[in-house]
Amino acid sequence: GSSVALQSGMLIISLAFALCMLVGYRTKLSTVITWFLIVSLNRRVPVMCSGGDETIRLMLFWSFFLPTGAWFSVDRWTKRRQGQLLEDSNRFASMGSAAILLQVCFVYWFTTILKLDPVWLGGSAVQIALELDFNTRPLGLWLASHTTVTKLMTYATLFAEGFMPFVALSPWHNATCRGFAILVMWGLHAGIAILMSIGIFPFASIVSWIVFIPSEFWDWLFVRLGHGSHEESPSDVDLEPGSAQQPWQFERSRFVSVAVALLLLLVTAYNILGLDQLKQRGVRIPRLMEL
């Protein structure tokens, strides 16, 4: 329908479920419905969509398989009031957690591969982008005339997008590497937002990197928020910043793990088959995958 009343009503419903997700009320159901309504809105007005909308849809989708209502939520408060047993650890590992981390990495890895063309490898991509003054801010227009700086920015962007996801996944000094990668990528997207007006993309990208914040930070935060209360801290163990004393939680459903693994394989295949380098050789995404 195209009436103002219907569309306004749909937006109000979307806002209501987004608020439920925000405060953690029926978190799983609210997340699924919020995702569905955002997909509906994006399909209704595709001309308004950007990479930021895609990022939001993807992060919401993989959140289906994560315990996003485990802490600081109405769901947890309700379970506590009902005397239900609550998980005390803030460490969780599953195919869902692997998928959402890899999804963030895929955005940058496959973007980097797509950028392996003369414009980017020649160092002129940032300058060309900034010269498109319909979406460039005043600082960006000024910077466009400094070719040496824009060339360095082009190569720095390629390096950050291609290498920082690997740093974030490092098994050595993981907390330090994750923190460093997050700061670099936040800086990259903040710079894009300062220089260009391209909608919500840089902000959605900044938010997507929150999933990489190491558990040591959350341990430290729990202590600062009032350690010693079972209602506010993850355990009764005296945690210091950077400690790793909490047990891990794992996905209990084998069916969910297998389903998420298959979905992750599908997403990986879709990204590979969508590369321009393969399209130029006649490789096409199967029609069923496009649907």
C-alpha positions as a printed NumPy array, in Angstrom:
array([[  0.   ,   0.   ,   0.   ],
       [  1.108,   3.561,  -0.636],
       [ -1.164,   5.56 ,   1.669],
       [  0.476,   7.882,   4.172],
       [ -1.52 ,   6.331,   7.029],
       [ -0.376,   2.774,   6.215],
       [  3.274,   3.709,   5.753],
       [  3.243,   5.814,   8.936],
       [  1.714,   2.912,  10.82 ],
       [  4.386,   0.516,   9.522],
       [  7.136,   2.921,  10.605],
       [  5.598,   3.217,  14.075],
       [  5.45 ,  -0.579,  14.354],
       [  9.088,  -0.804,  13.231],
       [ 10.085,   1.751,  15.851],
       [  8.197,  -0.137,  18.568],
       [  9.971,  -3.426,  17.853],
       [ 13.337,  -1.673,  17.529],
       [ 12.805,  -0.17 ,  20.991],
       [ 11.91 ,  -3.626,  22.346],
       [ 15.147,  -4.966,  20.899],
       [ 17.075,  -2.023,  22.338],
       [ 15.9  ,  -2.643,  25.913],
       [ 16.028,  -6.427,  25.551],
       [ 12.321,  -7.255,  25.781],
       [ 11.589, -10.566,  24.028],
       [ 14.96 ,  -9.892,  22.436],
       [ 15.068, -12.788,  19.979],
       [ 11.574, -12.177,  18.625],
       [ 12.088,  -8.403,  18.523],
       [ 15.321,  -8.85 ,  16.565],
       [ 13.7  , -11.119,  13.98 ],
       [ 10.731,  -8.788,  13.472],
       [ 12.964,  -5.69 ,  13.348],
       [ 15.092,  -7.358,  10.664],
       [ 11.987,  -8.35 ,   8.685],
       [ 10.53 ,  -4.831,   8.829],
       [ 13.833,  -3.227,   7.81 ],
       [ 14.102,  -5.605,   4.853],
       [ 10.513,  -4.697,   3.971],
       [ 11.274,  -0.981,   4.137],
       [ 14.436,  -1.348,   2.055],
       [ 12.574,  -3.32 ,  -0.61 ],
       [  9.788,  -0.715,  -0.586],
       [ 12.153,   2.193,  -1.313],
       [ 15.361,   0.625,  -2.716],
       [ 16.472,   3.964,  -4.166],
       [ 17.105,   5.163,  -0.6  ],
       [ 19.268,   2.176,   0.373],
       [ 23.046,   2.202,   0.762],
       [ 25.82 ,  -0.014,   2.042],
       [ 24.831,   1.063,   5.535],
       [ 21.392,  -0.513,   5.142],
       [ 22.999,  -3.749,   3.967],
       [ 25.311,  -3.737,   6.971],
       [ 22.37 ,  -3.29 ,   9.348],
       [ 20.395,  -6.115,   7.722],
       [ 23.352,  -8.494,   7.862],
       [ 24.256,  -7.738,  11.48 ],
       [ 20.637,  -8.134,  12.563],
       [ 20.343, -11.433,  10.702],
       [ 23.374, -13.035,  12.359],
       [ 22.153, -11.688,  15.705],
       [ 19.313, -14.23 ,  15.497],
       [ 21.851, -16.842,  16.586],
       [ 23.429, -14.895,  19.461],
       [ 22.335, -14.399,  23.104],
       [ 21.894, -10.65 ,  22.646],
       [ 19.461, -10.449,  25.548],
       [ 21.77 , -12.174,  28.04 ],
       [ 22.877,  -8.991,  29.83 ],
       [ 21.434,  -5.54 ,  30.594],
       [ 17.988,  -6.535,  29.304],
       [ 14.386,  -6.735,  30.392],
       [ 14.563, -10.449,  29.587],
       [ 17.305, -10.997,  32.143],
       [ 15.492,  -8.914,  34.761],
       [ 12.31 , -10.945,  34.171],
       [ 14.114, -14.266,  34.479],
       [ 15.774, -13.103,  37.693],
       [ 12.414, -12.069,  39.145],
       [ 11.019, -15.503,  38.252],
       [ 13.926, -17.239,  39.971],
       [ 15.273, -18.828,  36.794],
       [ 18.909, -19.909,  36.6  ],
       [ 20.971, -17.265,  34.793],
       [ 24.256, -17.645,  32.957],
       [ 26.985, -15.687,  34.709],
       [ 29.655, -15.717,  32.02 ],
       [ 29.968, -13.044,  29.356],
       [ 32.03 , -15.316,  27.085],
       [ 30.095, -17.04 ,  24.317],
       [ 31.329, -19.136,  21.381],
       [ 29.215, -20.643,  18.621],
       [ 28.857, -20.857,  14.866],
       [ 26.694, -17.745,  15.198],
       [ 29.452, -15.761,  16.878],
       [ 31.94 , -16.983,  14.254],
       [ 29.528, -16.019,  11.482],
       [ 28.947, -12.451,  12.653],
       [ 32.692, -11.871,  13.073],
       [ 33.434, -13.297,   9.635],
       [ 30.58 , -11.263,   8.124],
       [ 32.289,  -8.055,   9.215],
       [ 35.563,  -9.338,   7.745],
       [ 33.885, -10.379,   4.483],
       [ 32.669,  -6.812,   3.908],
       [ 36.273,  -5.601,   3.848],
       [ 38.027,  -8.578,   2.277],
       [ 35.73 ,  -8.776,  -0.728],
       [ 35.633,  -4.991,  -1.052],
       [ 39.434,  -5.01 ,  -1.175],
       [ 39.422,  -7.638,  -3.921],
       [ 36.927,  -5.567,  -5.922],
       [ 39.228,  -2.553,  -5.533],
       [ 42.175,  -4.29 ,  -7.183],
       [ 41.844,  -2.165, -10.311],
       [ 43.97 ,   0.611, -11.888],
       [ 42.085,   3.421, -10.125],
       [ 42.853,   2.089,  -6.653],
       [ 46.231,   0.537,  -7.387],
       [ 47.257,   3.756,  -9.127],
       [ 46.445,   5.752,  -5.997],
       [ 43.826,   8.079,  -7.5  ],
       [ 40.609,   6.573,  -6.073],
       [ 40.228,   8.877,  -3.054],
       [ 40.949,  11.997,  -5.115],
       [ 38.329,  11.   ,  -7.709],
       [ 35.773,  10.287,  -4.972],
       [ 36.388,  13.642,  -3.293],
       [ 36.078,  15.527,  -6.581],
       [ 32.48 ,  14.343,  -6.878],
       [ 31.301,  17.434,  -5.039],
       [ 27.646,  16.366,  -4.825],
       [ 28.5  ,  14.286,  -1.74 ],
       [ 31.813,  15.783,  -0.624],
       [ 32.011,  18.057,   2.396],
       [ 34.055,  21.314,   2.306],
       [ 37.079,  19.713,   3.978],
       [ 36.991,  16.926,   1.392],
       [ 36.886,  19.404,  -1.496],
       [ 39.892,  21.194,  -0.081],
       [ 41.754,  17.924,   0.396],
       [ 41.027,  16.777,  -3.175],
       [ 43.606,  19.237,  -4.516],
       [ 46.403,  17.666,  -2.428],
       [ 47.22 ,  14.679,  -4.611],
       [ 50.06 ,  13.365,  -2.46 ],
       [ 47.799,  13.167,   0.583],
       [ 44.923,  11.576,  -1.317],
       [ 47.28 ,   8.985,  -2.8  ],
       [ 48.484,   8.047,   0.679],
       [ 44.861,   7.88 ,   1.826],
       [ 44.004,   5.555,  -1.064],
       [ 46.742,   3.086,  -0.166],
       [ 45.991,   3.418,   3.555],
       [ 42.344,   2.537,   2.86 ],
       [ 43.339,  -0.552,   0.876],
       [ 45.732,  -1.626,   3.618],
       [ 43.224,  -1.079,   6.436],
       [ 40.343,  -2.849,   4.699],
       [ 42.448,  -5.764,   3.542],
       [ 44.664,  -6.311,   6.59 ],
       [ 42.854,  -5.1  ,   9.736],
       [ 40.261,  -7.916,   9.718],
       [ 43.156, -10.408,   9.865],
       [ 44.607,  -8.464,  12.789],
       [ 41.249,  -8.588,  14.588],
       [ 41.176, -12.389,  14.215],
       [ 44.729, -12.886,  15.46 ],
       [ 45.022, -15.744,  17.997],
       [ 48.138, -14.074,  19.453],
       [ 47.616, -11.122,  21.818],
       [ 43.999, -11.2  ,  20.711],
       [ 42.701,  -8.429,  22.979],
       [ 45.459,  -6.018,  21.924],
       [ 45.093,  -6.864,  18.239],
       [ 41.335,  -6.475,  18.343],
       [ 41.589,  -3.148,  20.118],
       [ 44.106,  -1.876,  17.566],
       [ 42.014,  -3.054,  14.592],
       [ 38.857,  -1.468,  16.016],
       [ 40.544,   1.899,  16.5  ],
       [ 41.986,   1.844,  12.969],
       [ 38.646,   0.953,  11.366],
       [ 36.73 ,   3.443,  13.498],
       [ 39.23 ,   6.075,  12.398],
       [ 38.787,   5.078,   8.749],
       [ 35.008,   5.383,   8.857],
       [ 35.064,   8.534,  10.965],
       [ 37.342,  10.051,   8.329],
       [ 34.9  ,   9.067,   5.588],
       [ 32.029,  10.679,   7.511],
       [ 34.047,  13.888,   7.973],
       [ 35.041,  14.158,   4.314],
       [ 31.916,  12.868,   2.564],
       [ 28.166,  12.809,   3.08 ],
       [ 27.207,   9.242,   2.17 ],
       [ 24.343,   8.514,   4.526],
       [ 24.496,   6.009,   7.357],
       [ 27.216,   3.78 ,   5.892],
       [ 30.171,   4.978,   8.017],
       [ 28.076,   4.936,  11.193],
       [ 26.666,   1.448,  10.56 ],
       [ 30.2  ,   0.251,   9.831],
       [ 31.52 ,   1.74 ,  13.075],
       [ 28.763,  -0.015,  15.029],
       [ 29.47 ,  -3.346,  13.29 ],
       [ 32.971,  -3.385,  14.812],
       [ 31.513,  -3.45 ,  18.343],
       [ 31.288,  -7.251,  18.035],
       [ 35.097,  -7.367,  18.027],
       [ 35.482,  -5.579,  21.369],
       [ 37.409,  -8.151,  23.47 ],
       [ 35.893,  -9.783,  26.536],
       [ 38.63 ,  -8.257,  28.694],
       [ 37.047,  -4.85 ,  28.128],
       [ 33.646,  -6.115,  29.25 ],
       [ 35.22 ,  -7.69 ,  32.351],
       [ 36.716,  -4.316,  33.199],
       [ 33.402,  -2.555,  32.512],
       [ 31.448,  -4.968,  34.72 ],
       [ 33.827,  -4.247,  37.584],
       [ 33.459,  -0.501,  37.1  ],
       [ 29.66 ,  -0.752,  36.979],
       [ 29.497,  -2.25 ,  40.435],
       [ 31.223,  -5.564,  40.965],
       [ 29.874,  -7.762,  43.748],
       [ 26.216,  -7.686,  42.731],
       [ 24.986, -10.797,  40.951],
       [ 22.514,  -8.576,  39.158],
       [ 25.135,  -6.326,  37.629],
       [ 28.331,  -8.324,  37.263],
       [ 29.053, -11.529,  35.356],
       [ 30.323, -13.609,  38.266],
       [ 31.231, -13.653,  41.917],
       [ 34.865, -14.229,  41.002],
       [ 36.996, -11.159,  41.657],
       [ 37.863, -10.135,  38.135],
       [ 40.607,  -7.75 ,  37.235],
       [ 40.846,  -6.023,  33.871],
       [ 42.302,  -8.439,  31.344],
       [ 41.55 , -11.564,  33.387],
       [ 40.217, -14.705,  31.747],
       [ 38.699, -16.551,  34.708],
       [ 35.148, -16.91 ,  33.433],
       [ 33.999, -20.153,  31.781],
       [ 32.888, -20.168,  28.169],
       [ 29.288, -20.67 ,  27.077],
       [ 28.659, -22.67 ,  23.916],
       [ 25.717, -23.123,  21.582],
       [ 23.696, -26.052,  22.928],
       [ 21.717, -26.863,  19.776],
       [ 23.528, -28.973,  17.217],
       [ 20.787, -28.215,  14.673],
       [ 21.353, -24.453,  15.023],
       [ 25.122, -24.908,  14.677],
       [ 24.745, -26.941,  11.481],
       [ 22.17 , -24.521,  10.05 ],
       [ 24.39 , -21.496,  10.723],
       [ 27.411, -23.281,   9.225],
       [ 25.443, -23.947,   6.026],
       [ 24.247, -20.337,   5.904],
       [ 27.823, -19.131,   6.345],
       [ 28.964, -21.366,   3.47 ],
       [ 26.147, -19.932,   1.337],
       [ 27.166, -16.361,   2.15 ],
       [ 30.808, -17.162,   1.398],
       [ 29.916, -18.694,  -1.974],
       [ 27.648, -15.731,  -2.798],
       [ 30.456, -13.249,  -2.115],
       [ 32.98 , -15.216,  -4.155],
       [ 30.655, -15.651,  -7.135],
       [ 29.78 , -11.947,  -7.017],
       [ 33.346, -10.78 ,  -7.616],
       [ 33.786,  -8.712, -10.771],
       [ 36.938, -10.658, -11.573],
       [ 34.848, -13.826, -11.932],
       [ 31.924, -12.108, -13.682],
       [ 34.319, -10.963, -16.392],
       [ 35.118, -14.629, -16.991],
       [ 31.477, -15.55 , -17.366],
       [ 30.849, -16.792, -13.832],
       [ 27.379, -15.878, -12.61 ],
       [ 25.539, -16.188,  -9.322],
       [ 22.857, -18.9  ,  -9.668],
       [ 19.35 , -17.528,  -9.99 ],
       [ 18.209, -19.403,  -6.87 ],
       [ 20.928, -17.692,  -4.778],
       [ 19.908, -14.285,  -6.131],
       [ 16.348, -14.878,  -4.964]])
